[in-house]
mmCIF file of C-alpha atoms in Angstrom:
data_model
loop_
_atom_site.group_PDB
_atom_site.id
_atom_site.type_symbol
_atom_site.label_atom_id
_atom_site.label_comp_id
_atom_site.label_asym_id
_atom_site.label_seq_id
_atom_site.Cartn_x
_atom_site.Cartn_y
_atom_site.Cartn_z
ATOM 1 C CA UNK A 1 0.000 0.000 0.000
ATOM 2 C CA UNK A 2 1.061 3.481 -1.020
ATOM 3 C CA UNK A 3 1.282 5.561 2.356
ATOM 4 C CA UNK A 4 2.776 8.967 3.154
ATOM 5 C CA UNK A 5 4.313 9.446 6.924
ATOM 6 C CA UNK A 6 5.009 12.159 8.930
ATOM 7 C CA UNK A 7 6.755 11.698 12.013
ATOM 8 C CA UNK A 8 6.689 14.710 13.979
ATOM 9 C CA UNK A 9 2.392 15.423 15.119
ATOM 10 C CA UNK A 10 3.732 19.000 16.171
ATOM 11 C CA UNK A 11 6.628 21.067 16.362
ATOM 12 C CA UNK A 12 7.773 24.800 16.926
ATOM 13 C CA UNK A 13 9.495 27.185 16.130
ATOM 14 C CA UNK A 14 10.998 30.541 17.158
ATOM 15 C CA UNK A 15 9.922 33.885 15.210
ATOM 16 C CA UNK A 16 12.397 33.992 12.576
ATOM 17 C CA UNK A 17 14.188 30.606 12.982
ATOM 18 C CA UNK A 18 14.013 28.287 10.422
ATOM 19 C CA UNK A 19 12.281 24.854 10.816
ATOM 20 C CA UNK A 20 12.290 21.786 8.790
ATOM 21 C CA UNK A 21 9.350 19.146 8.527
ATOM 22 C CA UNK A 22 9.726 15.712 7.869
ATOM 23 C CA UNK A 23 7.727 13.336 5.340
ATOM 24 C CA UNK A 24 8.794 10.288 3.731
ATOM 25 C CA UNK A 25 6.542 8.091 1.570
ATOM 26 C CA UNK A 26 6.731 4.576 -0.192
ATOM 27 C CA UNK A 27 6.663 3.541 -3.771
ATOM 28 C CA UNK A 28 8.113 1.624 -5.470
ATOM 29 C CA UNK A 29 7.060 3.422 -8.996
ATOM 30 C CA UNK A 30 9.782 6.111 -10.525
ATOM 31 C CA UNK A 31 7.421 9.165 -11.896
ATOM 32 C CA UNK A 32 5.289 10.657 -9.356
ATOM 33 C CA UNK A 33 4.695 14.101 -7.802
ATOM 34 C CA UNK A 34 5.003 15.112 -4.404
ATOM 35 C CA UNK A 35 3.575 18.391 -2.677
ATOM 36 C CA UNK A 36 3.010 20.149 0.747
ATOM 37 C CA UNK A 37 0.090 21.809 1.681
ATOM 38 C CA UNK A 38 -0.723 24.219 4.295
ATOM 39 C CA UNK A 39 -4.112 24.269 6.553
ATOM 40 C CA UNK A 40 -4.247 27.333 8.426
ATOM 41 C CA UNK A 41 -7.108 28.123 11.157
ATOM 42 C CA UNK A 42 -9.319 29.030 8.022
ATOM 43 C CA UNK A 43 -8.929 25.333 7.188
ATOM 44 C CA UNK A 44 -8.555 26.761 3.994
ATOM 45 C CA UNK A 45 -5.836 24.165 1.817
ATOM 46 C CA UNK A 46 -3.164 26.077 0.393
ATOM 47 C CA UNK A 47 -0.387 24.388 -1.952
ATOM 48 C CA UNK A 48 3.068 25.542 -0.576
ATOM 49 C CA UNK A 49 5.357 23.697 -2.951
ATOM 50 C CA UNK A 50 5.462 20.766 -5.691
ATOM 51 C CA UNK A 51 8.299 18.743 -6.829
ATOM 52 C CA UNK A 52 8.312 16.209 -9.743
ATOM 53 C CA UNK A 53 10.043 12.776 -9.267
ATOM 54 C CA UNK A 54 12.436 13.116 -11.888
ATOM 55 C CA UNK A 55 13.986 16.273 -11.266
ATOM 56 C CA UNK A 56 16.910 16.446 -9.060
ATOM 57 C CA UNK A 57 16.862 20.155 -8.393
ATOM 58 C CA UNK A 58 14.790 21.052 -5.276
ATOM 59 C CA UNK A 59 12.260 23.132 -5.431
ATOM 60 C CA UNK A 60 11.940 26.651 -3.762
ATOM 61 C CA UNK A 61 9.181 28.716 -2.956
ATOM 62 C CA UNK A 62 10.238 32.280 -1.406
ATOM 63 C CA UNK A 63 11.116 31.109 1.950
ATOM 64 C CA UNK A 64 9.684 27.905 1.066
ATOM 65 C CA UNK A 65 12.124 24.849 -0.118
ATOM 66 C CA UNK A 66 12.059 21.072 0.056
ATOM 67 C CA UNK A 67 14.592 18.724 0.260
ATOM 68 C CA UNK A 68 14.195 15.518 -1.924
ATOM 69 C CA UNK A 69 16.216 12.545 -1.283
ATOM 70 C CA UNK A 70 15.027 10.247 -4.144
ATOM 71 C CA UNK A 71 16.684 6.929 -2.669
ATOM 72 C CA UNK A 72 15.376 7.041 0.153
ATOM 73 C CA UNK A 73 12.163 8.614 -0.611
ATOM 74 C CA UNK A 74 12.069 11.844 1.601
ATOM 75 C CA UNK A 75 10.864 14.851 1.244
ATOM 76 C CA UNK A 76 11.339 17.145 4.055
ATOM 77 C CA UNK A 77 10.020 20.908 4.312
ATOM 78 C CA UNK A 78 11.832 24.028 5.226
ATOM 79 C CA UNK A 79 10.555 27.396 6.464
ATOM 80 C CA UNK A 80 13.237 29.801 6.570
ATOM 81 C CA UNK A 81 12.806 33.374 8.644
ATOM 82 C CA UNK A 82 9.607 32.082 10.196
ATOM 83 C CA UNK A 83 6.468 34.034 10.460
ATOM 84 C CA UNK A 84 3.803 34.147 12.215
ATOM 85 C CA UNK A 85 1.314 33.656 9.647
ATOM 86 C CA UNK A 86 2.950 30.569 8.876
ATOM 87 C CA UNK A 87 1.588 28.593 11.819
ATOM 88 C CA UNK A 88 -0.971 25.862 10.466
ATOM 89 C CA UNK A 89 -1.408 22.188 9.711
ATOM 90 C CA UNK A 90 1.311 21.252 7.173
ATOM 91 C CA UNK A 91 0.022 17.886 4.788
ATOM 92 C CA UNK A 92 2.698 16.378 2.625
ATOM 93 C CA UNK A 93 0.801 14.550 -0.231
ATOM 94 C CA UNK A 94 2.192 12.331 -3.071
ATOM 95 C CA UNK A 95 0.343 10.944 -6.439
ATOM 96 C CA UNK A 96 2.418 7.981 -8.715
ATOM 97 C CA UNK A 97 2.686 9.110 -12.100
ATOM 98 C CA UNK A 98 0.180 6.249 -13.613
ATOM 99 C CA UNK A 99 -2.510 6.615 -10.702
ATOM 100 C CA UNK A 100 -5.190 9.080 -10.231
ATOM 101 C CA UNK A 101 -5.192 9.318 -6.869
ATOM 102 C CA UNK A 102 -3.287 11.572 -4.306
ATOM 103 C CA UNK A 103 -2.656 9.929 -0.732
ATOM 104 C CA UNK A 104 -1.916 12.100 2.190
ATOM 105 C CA UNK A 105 0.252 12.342 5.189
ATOM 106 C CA UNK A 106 -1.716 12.903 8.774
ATOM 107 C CA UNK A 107 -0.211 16.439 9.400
ATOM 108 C CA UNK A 108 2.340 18.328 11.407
ATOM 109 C CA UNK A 109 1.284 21.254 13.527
ATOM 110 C CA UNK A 110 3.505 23.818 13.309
ATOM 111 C CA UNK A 111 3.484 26.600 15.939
ATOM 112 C CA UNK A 112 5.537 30.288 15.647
ATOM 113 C CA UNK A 113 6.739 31.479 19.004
ATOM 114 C CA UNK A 114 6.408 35.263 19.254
ATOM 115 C CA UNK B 1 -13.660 33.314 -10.647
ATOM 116 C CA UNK B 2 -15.571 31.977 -7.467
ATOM 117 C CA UNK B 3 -12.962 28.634 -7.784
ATOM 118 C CA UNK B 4 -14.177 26.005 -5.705
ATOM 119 C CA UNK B 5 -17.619 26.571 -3.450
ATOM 120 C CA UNK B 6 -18.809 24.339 -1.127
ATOM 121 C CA UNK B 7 -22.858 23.373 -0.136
ATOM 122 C CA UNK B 8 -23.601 23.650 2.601
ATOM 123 C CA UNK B 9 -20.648 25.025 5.155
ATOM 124 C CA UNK B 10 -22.136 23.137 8.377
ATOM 125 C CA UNK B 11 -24.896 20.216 8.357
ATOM 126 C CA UNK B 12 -26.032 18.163 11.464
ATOM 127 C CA UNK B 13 -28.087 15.069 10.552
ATOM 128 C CA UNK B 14 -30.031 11.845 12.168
ATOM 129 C CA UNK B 15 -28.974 8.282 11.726
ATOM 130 C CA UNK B 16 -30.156 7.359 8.837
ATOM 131 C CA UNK B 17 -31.316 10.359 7.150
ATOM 132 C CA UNK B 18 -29.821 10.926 3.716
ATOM 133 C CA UNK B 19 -28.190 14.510 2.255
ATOM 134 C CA UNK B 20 -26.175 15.497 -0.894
ATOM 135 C CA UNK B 21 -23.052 17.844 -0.340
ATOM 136 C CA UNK B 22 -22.431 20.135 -3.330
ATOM 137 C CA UNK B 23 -19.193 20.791 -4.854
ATOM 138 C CA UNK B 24 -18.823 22.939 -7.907
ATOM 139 C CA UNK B 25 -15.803 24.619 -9.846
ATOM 140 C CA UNK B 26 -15.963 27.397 -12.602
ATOM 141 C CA UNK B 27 -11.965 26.665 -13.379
ATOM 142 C CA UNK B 28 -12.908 24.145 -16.264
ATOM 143 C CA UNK B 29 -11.010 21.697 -14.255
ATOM 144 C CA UNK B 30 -11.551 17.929 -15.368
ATOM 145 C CA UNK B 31 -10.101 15.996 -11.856
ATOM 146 C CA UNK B 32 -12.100 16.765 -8.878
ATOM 147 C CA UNK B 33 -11.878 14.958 -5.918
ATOM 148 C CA UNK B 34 -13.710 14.941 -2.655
ATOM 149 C CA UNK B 35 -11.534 13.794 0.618
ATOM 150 C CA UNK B 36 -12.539 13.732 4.523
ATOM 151 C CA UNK B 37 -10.571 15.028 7.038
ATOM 152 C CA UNK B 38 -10.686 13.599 10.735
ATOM 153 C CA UNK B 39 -8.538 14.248 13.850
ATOM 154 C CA UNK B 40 -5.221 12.434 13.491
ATOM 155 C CA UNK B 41 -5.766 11.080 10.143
ATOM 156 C CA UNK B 42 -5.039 13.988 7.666
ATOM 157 C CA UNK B 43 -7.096 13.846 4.597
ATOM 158 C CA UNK B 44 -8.623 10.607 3.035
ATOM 159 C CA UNK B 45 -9.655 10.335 -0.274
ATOM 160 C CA UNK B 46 -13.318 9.178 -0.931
ATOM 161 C CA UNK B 47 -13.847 9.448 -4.135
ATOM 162 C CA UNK B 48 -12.609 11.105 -7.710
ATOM 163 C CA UNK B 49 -13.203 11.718 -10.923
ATOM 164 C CA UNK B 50 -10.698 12.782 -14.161
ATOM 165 C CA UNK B 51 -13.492 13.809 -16.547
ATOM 166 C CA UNK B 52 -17.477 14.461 -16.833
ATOM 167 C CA UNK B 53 -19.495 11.004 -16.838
ATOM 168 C CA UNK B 54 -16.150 9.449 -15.121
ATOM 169 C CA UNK B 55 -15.991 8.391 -11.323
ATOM 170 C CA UNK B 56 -13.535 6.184 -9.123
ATOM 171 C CA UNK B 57 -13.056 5.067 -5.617
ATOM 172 C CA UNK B 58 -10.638 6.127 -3.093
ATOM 173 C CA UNK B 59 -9.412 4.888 0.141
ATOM 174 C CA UNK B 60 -12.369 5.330 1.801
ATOM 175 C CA UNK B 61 -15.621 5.406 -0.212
ATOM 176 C CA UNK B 62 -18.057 2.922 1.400
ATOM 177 C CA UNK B 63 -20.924 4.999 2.770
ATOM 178 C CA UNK B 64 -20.684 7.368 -0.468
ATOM 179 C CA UNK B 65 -21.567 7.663 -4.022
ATOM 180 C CA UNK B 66 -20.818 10.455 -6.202
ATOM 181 C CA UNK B 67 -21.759 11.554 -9.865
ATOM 182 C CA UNK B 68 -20.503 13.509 -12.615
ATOM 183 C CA UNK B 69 -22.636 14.490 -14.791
ATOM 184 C CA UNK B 70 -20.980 18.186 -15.614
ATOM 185 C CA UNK B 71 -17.432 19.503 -15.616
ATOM 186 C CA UNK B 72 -18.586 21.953 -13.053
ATOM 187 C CA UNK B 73 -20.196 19.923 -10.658
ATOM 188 C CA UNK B 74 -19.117 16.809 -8.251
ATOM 189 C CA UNK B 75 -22.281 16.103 -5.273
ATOM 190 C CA UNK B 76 -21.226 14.113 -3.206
ATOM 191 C CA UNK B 77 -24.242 11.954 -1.584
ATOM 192 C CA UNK B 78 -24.622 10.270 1.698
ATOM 193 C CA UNK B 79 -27.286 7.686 1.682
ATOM 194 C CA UNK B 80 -28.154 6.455 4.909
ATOM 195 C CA UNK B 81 -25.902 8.843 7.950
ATOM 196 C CA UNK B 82 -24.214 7.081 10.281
ATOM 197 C CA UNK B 83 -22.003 8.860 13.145
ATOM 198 C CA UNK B 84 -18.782 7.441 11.505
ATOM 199 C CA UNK B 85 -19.323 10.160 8.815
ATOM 200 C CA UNK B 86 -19.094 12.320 11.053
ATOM 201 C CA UNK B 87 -16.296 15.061 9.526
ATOM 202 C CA UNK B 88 -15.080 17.773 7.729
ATOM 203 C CA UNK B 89 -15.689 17.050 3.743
ATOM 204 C CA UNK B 90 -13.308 18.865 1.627
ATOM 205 C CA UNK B 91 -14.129 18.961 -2.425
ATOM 206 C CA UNK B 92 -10.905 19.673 -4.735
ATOM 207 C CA UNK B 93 -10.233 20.716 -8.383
ATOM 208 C CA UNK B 94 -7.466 20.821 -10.792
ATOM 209 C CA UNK B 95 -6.629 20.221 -14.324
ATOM 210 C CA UNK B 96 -4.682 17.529 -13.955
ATOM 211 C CA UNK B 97 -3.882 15.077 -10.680
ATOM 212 C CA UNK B 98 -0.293 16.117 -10.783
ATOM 213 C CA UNK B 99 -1.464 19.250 -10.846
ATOM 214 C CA UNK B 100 -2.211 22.128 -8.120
ATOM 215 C CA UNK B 101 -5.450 21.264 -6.379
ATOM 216 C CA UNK B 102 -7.549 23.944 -5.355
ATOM 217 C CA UNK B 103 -9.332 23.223 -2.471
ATOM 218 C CA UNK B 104 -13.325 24.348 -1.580
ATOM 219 C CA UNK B 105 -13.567 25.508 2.004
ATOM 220 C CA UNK B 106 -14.985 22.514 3.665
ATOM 221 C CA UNK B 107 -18.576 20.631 5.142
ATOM 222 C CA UNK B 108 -18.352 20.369 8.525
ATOM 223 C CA UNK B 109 -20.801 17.169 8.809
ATOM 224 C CA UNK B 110 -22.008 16.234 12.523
ATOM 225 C CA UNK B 111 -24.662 12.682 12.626
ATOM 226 C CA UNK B 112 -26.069 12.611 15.512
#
């Protein structure tokens, strides 16, 4: 079964520190997508950031970036210069190239200490 | 662009009573996608559909049935309530899968 874990339920973070949040997944397939999404109190979903399978380079957002470890299928989130406004649920998600669905992680709750 | 609305933003119903959430999207997005969201569990997928007239399962979709018989729209129906379904129902859009979903703002569901 395709699942998407992420270890850490809650963490903070000083105002202006940078954080990193942790998600690995498991396929075995070689194209598929991965993305983080942000839940603020709104419980709007926001995308933060996407990265395809098969590109090496990480991809950046602002203060927004992801590290991708192919081999051994992480892909961890980093907020640099915190900010308040970026406290919120944080889902890492992942869909396999040839499926058509997107599975989930449960969520890290991130809280920004003034 | 409204983007994606949601029907109705709080419900409370009965054992065994029946309701319909609406979803609909004015992006011309073919995937939508409706997911529940509980305590502890993140987001689970319920069911989805790539195209008008085209519908598939998802991890969780006993309880539910779902139609498409628009672009635009993607109810999502509940035919006999039971206090399991008790959740927040999110509906979600894009053109693609791989692509950025864009989510509606939620059903907050409570069966009594």
């Amino acid at each position: 079964a395709q699942t998407v874990t992420q270890s850490q339920p809650e963490m903070s973070v000083q105002e202006a520190e940078t954080v990193t949040l942790s998600c690995t997944y498991d396929t075995s397939e070689s194209d598929y997508y991965l993305f983080w999404y942000k839940q603020p109190p709104s419980r709007q979903m926001i995308l933060v950031i996407r990265q395809e399978a098969y590109k090496q380079q990480n991809a950046t957002e602002n203060r927004f970036s992801v590290n991708f470890q192919k081999a051994a299928k992480s892909f961890s989130l980093k907020i640099s210069d915190s900010q308040l406004g970026d406290a919120a649920m944080y889902f890492c998600a992942y869909r396999i190239g040839r499926d058509d669905k997107i599975i989930f992680g449960k969520g890290t709750r991130l809280h920004i200490l003034p | 662009n409204a983007g994606v609305t949601q029907t109705p933003k709080f419900q409370v119903l009965k054992t065994g009573q029946s309701m319909t959430l609406q979803c609909a999207q004015d992006m011309n997005h073919e995937y939508m996608s409706w997911y529940r969201q509980d305590p502890g569990m993140g987001l689970r997928l319920i069911h989805y559909s790539v195209g008008a007239g085209i519908t598939d399962q998802g991890e969780v979709p006993n309880g539910y049935n779902v139609s498409r018989s628009t672009t635009e729209d993607f109810p999502l129906r509940l035919l006999s309530a039971a206090p399991s379904q008790t959740s927040v129902y999110f509906c979600a859009s894009s053109y693609g899968v791989e692509e950025t979903q864009y989510f509606g703002p939620g059903t907050r569901l409570l069966v009594l």
